[in-house]
Amino acid sequence: MDVLRPTLVRIGGRVYRKNLIQEQPFSPEEEEDFCAGPGDCADDDPCDAFVVEETERGFQCRVEVPSPLYKYIIGKKGETKKRLETETRTSISIPKPGVEGEIVITGQHRSGVVSARTRIDVLLDSFRKKQPFTHFLSFALNQPAIQEKFLQFKEEVLEKCSKDHGVSSSLFQNPAKLHLTLGTLVLLNEQEIQKACDLLQQCKEDFVDQITGGKPLTVEVAGVEYMNDDPAMTDVLYAKVHMKDGSNRLQMVADQLVERFVASGLMLKEWDRVKLHATVMNTLFRKDPTEERNNTMPGKSSSKERESFNGRNILKLFENFYFGEVQLDSVRLSQRFSSDTSGYYATSGQL
């Protein structure tokens, strides 16, 4: 091919030059020496990030992937998988849909296997971030006394503010599901759920018992506040929560739990500290009662169309409304869109 007149290739409305590539002979010995020691890896080479095994036919690497994510590696009509295999000169074996197992990458050259694994990791990380969360760490606030005061709050709001724009009974939280959310997780199979449960127990041993003294935290739920900037266009109204003794122990437990879960890769870091709040009204409930508050983490937006309500009078009249005192004795790994016999979210694990 004339290097001054390369072949032109049209892809997606763009024109690319197809340049001639001269490949150098490959030596297995050279491949083995490429990452001989800890200091020999380039800064961006993930050679130590995972295990690549040498086999009789070359090299292989195994990747633990939840079955719901297989489709992102396969792609439409298998195109993503085929492209990965072609460009990295590897073979990628994926379990059948719905069957938990490992994706196995095999190839004659270690560099190709490493490249395929790295690209799969990038794909998985990207698509995992787009998955709706499945679980969340929570403190239950559904004790009978709190529920009773919440129902009183609801009754009085509807009595005094029902004529305000957007205010209706459909906005209120289910009293059996009143809670504090510490952080949300995407757990796609039993192994990931178990990993989260184990980490929760480890946190108890490492710092929770030390902060709490092994005793329940006594907190007060009092006053209401809103999430957004304009009280006349409120989407989420929440009850404020604070330690009865004035300490910051609840905040410390919440922040350190989230920090540990973020470090493990099970949770994404969104804020420097957890915003302790108990949602009492949410415009998402107007459209979908099963939403049950879980999209109201500060800063999170919903794709659903929301009809805001005017919360000015509610904020003025119920600024110091007292919901009650409660003993927080466990952090739960709660399952979204679920209920147990008490009406609270089903619990996958707790400390």
PDB file of N, CA, C and O in Angstrom, residues 34-60:
ATOM      1  N   PHE A  34       8.495  -8.550  30.906  1.00  0.00           N
ATOM      2  CA  PHE A  34       8.014  -7.179  30.808  1.00  0.00           C
ATOM      3  C   PHE A  34       7.630  -6.606  32.170  1.00  0.00           C
ATOM      4  O   PHE A  34       7.872  -5.449  32.460  1.00  0.00           O
ATOM      5  N   CYS A  35       6.993  -7.414  33.015  1.00  0.00           N
ATOM      6  CA  CYS A  35       6.608  -6.974  34.362  1.00  0.00           C
ATOM      7  C   CYS A  35       7.249  -7.890  35.390  1.00  0.00           C
ATOM      8  O   CYS A  35       6.571  -8.537  36.163  1.00  0.00           O
ATOM      9  N   ALA A  36       8.552  -7.949  35.362  1.00  0.00           N
ATOM     10  CA  ALA A  36       9.245  -8.907  36.210  1.00  0.00           C
ATOM     11  C   ALA A  36       9.164  -8.561  37.685  1.00  0.00           C
ATOM     12  O   ALA A  36       9.131  -9.437  38.534  1.00  0.00           O
ATOM     13  N   GLY A  37       9.141  -7.279  38.014  1.00  0.00           N
ATOM     14  CA  GLY A  37       9.138  -6.874  39.415  1.00  0.00           C
ATOM     15  C   GLY A  37       8.165  -5.756  39.676  1.00  0.00           C
ATOM     16  O   GLY A  37       7.652  -5.155  38.741  1.00  0.00           O
ATOM     17  N   PRO A  38       7.909  -5.458  40.943  1.00  0.00           N
ATOM     18  CA  PRO A  38       6.940  -4.431  41.316  1.00  0.00           C
ATOM     19  C   PRO A  38       7.243  -3.065  40.714  1.00  0.00           C
ATOM     20  O   PRO A  38       6.348  -2.308  40.401  1.00  0.00           O
ATOM     21  N   GLY A  39       8.527  -2.782  40.532  1.00  0.00           N
ATOM     22  CA  GLY A  39       8.884  -1.463  40.012  1.00  0.00           C
ATOM     23  C   GLY A  39       8.917  -1.405  38.508  1.00  0.00           C
ATOM     24  O   GLY A  39       9.225  -0.359  37.933  1.00  0.00           O
ATOM     25  N   ASP A  40       8.667  -2.518  37.832  1.00  0.00           N
ATOM     26  CA  ASP A  40       8.793  -2.552  36.390  1.00  0.00           C
ATOM     27  C   ASP A  40       7.516  -2.187  35.656  1.00  0.00           C
ATOM     28  O   ASP A  40       7.510  -2.059  34.447  1.00  0.00           O
ATOM     29  N   CYS A  41       6.382  -2.078  36.350  1.00  0.00           N
ATOM     30  CA  CYS A  41       5.119  -1.741  35.708  1.00  0.00           C
ATOM     31  C   CYS A  41       5.021  -0.251  35.500  1.00  0.00           C
ATOM     32  O   CYS A  41       5.353   0.518  36.388  1.00  0.00           O
ATOM     33  N   ALA A  42       4.561   0.144  34.343  1.00  0.00           N
ATOM     34  CA  ALA A  42       4.288   1.556  34.112  1.00  0.00           C
ATOM     35  C   ALA A  42       3.168   1.981  35.051  1.00  0.00           C
ATOM     36  O   ALA A  42       2.371   1.187  35.499  1.00  0.00           O
ATOM     37  N   ASP A  43       3.095   3.297  35.318  1.00  0.00           N
ATOM     38  CA  ASP A  43       2.119   3.794  36.286  1.00  0.00           C
ATOM     39  C   ASP A  43       0.691   3.458  35.904  1.00  0.00           C
ATOM     40  O   ASP A  43      -0.159   3.272  36.748  1.00  0.00           O
ATOM     41  N   ASP A  44       0.427   3.403  34.581  1.00  0.00           N
ATOM     42  CA  ASP A  44      -0.948   3.154  34.152  1.00  0.00           C
ATOM     43  C   ASP A  44      -1.168   1.712  33.717  1.00  0.00           C
ATOM     44  O   ASP A  44      -2.176   1.384  33.144  1.00  0.00           O
ATOM     45  N   ASP A  45      -0.199   0.841  33.986  1.00  0.00           N
ATOM     46  CA  ASP A  45      -0.345  -0.561  33.623  1.00  0.00           C
ATOM     47  C   ASP A  45      -0.962  -1.318  34.786  1.00  0.00           C
ATOM     48  O   ASP A  45      -0.387  -1.384  35.871  1.00  0.00           O
ATOM     49  N   PRO A  46      -2.138  -1.915  34.600  1.00  0.00           N
ATOM     50  CA  PRO A  46      -2.823  -2.580  35.711  1.00  0.00           C
ATOM     51  C   PRO A  46      -2.354  -4.008  35.929  1.00  0.00           C
ATOM     52  O   PRO A  46      -3.126  -4.873  36.282  1.00  0.00           O
ATOM     53  N   CYS A  47      -1.053  -4.272  35.715  1.00  0.00           N
ATOM     54  CA  CYS A  47      -0.590  -5.653  35.736  1.00  0.00           C
ATOM     55  C   CYS A  47      -0.744  -6.305  37.108  1.00  0.00           C
ATOM     56  O   CYS A  47      -0.783  -7.516  37.208  1.00  0.00           O
ATOM     57  N   ASP A  48      -0.787  -5.497  38.172  1.00  0.00           N
ATOM     58  CA  ASP A  48      -0.917  -6.071  39.502  1.00  0.00           C
ATOM     59  C   ASP A  48      -2.348  -6.001  40.018  1.00  0.00           C
ATOM     60  O   ASP A  48      -2.623  -6.400  41.140  1.00  0.00           O
ATOM     61  N   ALA A  49      -3.255  -5.480  39.213  1.00  0.00           N
ATOM     62  CA  ALA A  49      -4.621  -5.279  39.667  1.00  0.00           C
ATOM     63  C   ALA A  49      -5.417  -6.570  39.663  1.00  0.00           C
ATOM     64  O   ALA A  49      -6.436  -6.666  40.334  1.00  0.00           O
ATOM     65  N   PHE A  50      -4.982  -7.561  38.916  1.00  0.00           N
ATOM     66  CA  PHE A  50      -5.692  -8.835  38.838  1.00  0.00           C
ATOM     67  C   PHE A  50      -4.719  -9.933  38.438  1.00  0.00           C
ATOM     68  O   PHE A  50      -3.594  -9.667  38.006  1.00  0.00           O
ATOM     69  N   VAL A  51      -5.160 -11.171  38.581  1.00  0.00           N
ATOM     70  CA  VAL A  51      -4.295 -12.327  38.329  1.00  0.00           C
ATOM     71  C   VAL A  51      -4.466 -12.820  36.896  1.00  0.00           C
ATOM     72  O   VAL A  51      -5.584 -13.070  36.442  1.00  0.00           O
ATOM     73  N   VAL A  52      -3.359 -12.940  36.195  1.00  0.00           N
ATOM     74  CA  VAL A  52      -3.341 -13.546  34.866  1.00  0.00           C
ATOM     75  C   VAL A  52      -2.552 -14.852  34.979  1.00  0.00           C
ATOM     76  O   VAL A  52      -1.367 -14.849  35.321  1.00  0.00           O
ATOM     77  N   GLU A  53      -3.236 -15.948  34.715  1.00  0.00           N
ATOM     78  CA  GLU A  53      -2.612 -17.264  34.863  1.00  0.00           C
ATOM     79  C   GLU A  53      -2.012 -17.727  33.528  1.00  0.00           C
ATOM     80  O   GLU A  53      -2.590 -17.492  32.458  1.00  0.00           O
ATOM     81  N   GLU A  54      -0.862 -18.384  33.607  1.00  0.00           N
ATOM     82  CA  GLU A  54      -0.269 -18.982  32.407  1.00  0.00           C
ATOM     83  C   GLU A  54      -0.801 -20.411  32.264  1.00  0.00           C
ATOM     84  O   GLU A  54      -0.850 -21.168  33.233  1.00  0.00           O
ATOM     85  N   THR A  55      -1.226 -20.753  31.065  1.00  0.00           N
ATOM     86  CA  THR A  55      -1.776 -22.079  30.791  1.00  0.00           C
ATOM     87  C   THR A  55      -0.963 -22.740  29.674  1.00  0.00           C
ATOM     88  O   THR A  55      -0.034 -22.147  29.128  1.00  0.00           O
ATOM     89  N   GLU A  56      -1.328 -23.976  29.341  1.00  0.00           N
ATOM     90  CA  GLU A  56      -0.625 -24.694  28.275  1.00  0.00           C
ATOM     91  C   GLU A  56      -0.789 -23.997  26.926  1.00  0.00           C
ATOM     92  O   GLU A  56       0.085 -24.066  26.068  1.00  0.00           O
ATOM     93  N   ARG A  57      -1.910 -23.301  26.761  1.00  0.00           N
ATOM     94  CA  ARG A  57      -2.186 -22.647  25.473  1.00  0.00           C
ATOM     95  C   ARG A  57      -1.932 -21.144  25.487  1.00  0.00           C
ATOM     96  O   ARG A  57      -2.211 -20.460  24.507  1.00  0.00           O
ATOM     97  N   GLY A  58      -1.464 -20.624  26.603  1.00  0.00           N
ATOM     98  CA  GLY A  58      -1.211 -19.187  26.659  1.00  0.00           C
ATOM     99  C   GLY A  58      -1.498 -18.619  28.031  1.00  0.00           C
ATOM    100  O   GLY A  58      -0.879 -19.023  29.012  1.00  0.00           O
ATOM    101  N   PHE A  59      -2.479 -17.730  28.102  1.00  0.00           N
ATOM    102  CA  PHE A  59      -2.787 -17.060  29.353  1.00  0.00           C
ATOM    103  C   PHE A  59      -4.302 -16.947  29.524  1.00  0.00           C
ATOM    104  O   PHE A  59      -5.052 -16.956  28.546  1.00  0.00           O
ATOM    105  N   GLN A  60      -4.746 -16.828  30.776  1.00  0.00           N
ATOM    106  CA  GLN A  60      -6.166 -16.627  31.027  1.00  0.00           C
ATOM    107  C   GLN A  60      -6.380 -15.787  32.277  1.00  0.00           C
ATOM    108  O   GLN A  60      -5.516 -15.722  33.163  1.00  0.00           O
TER     109      GLN A  60
END
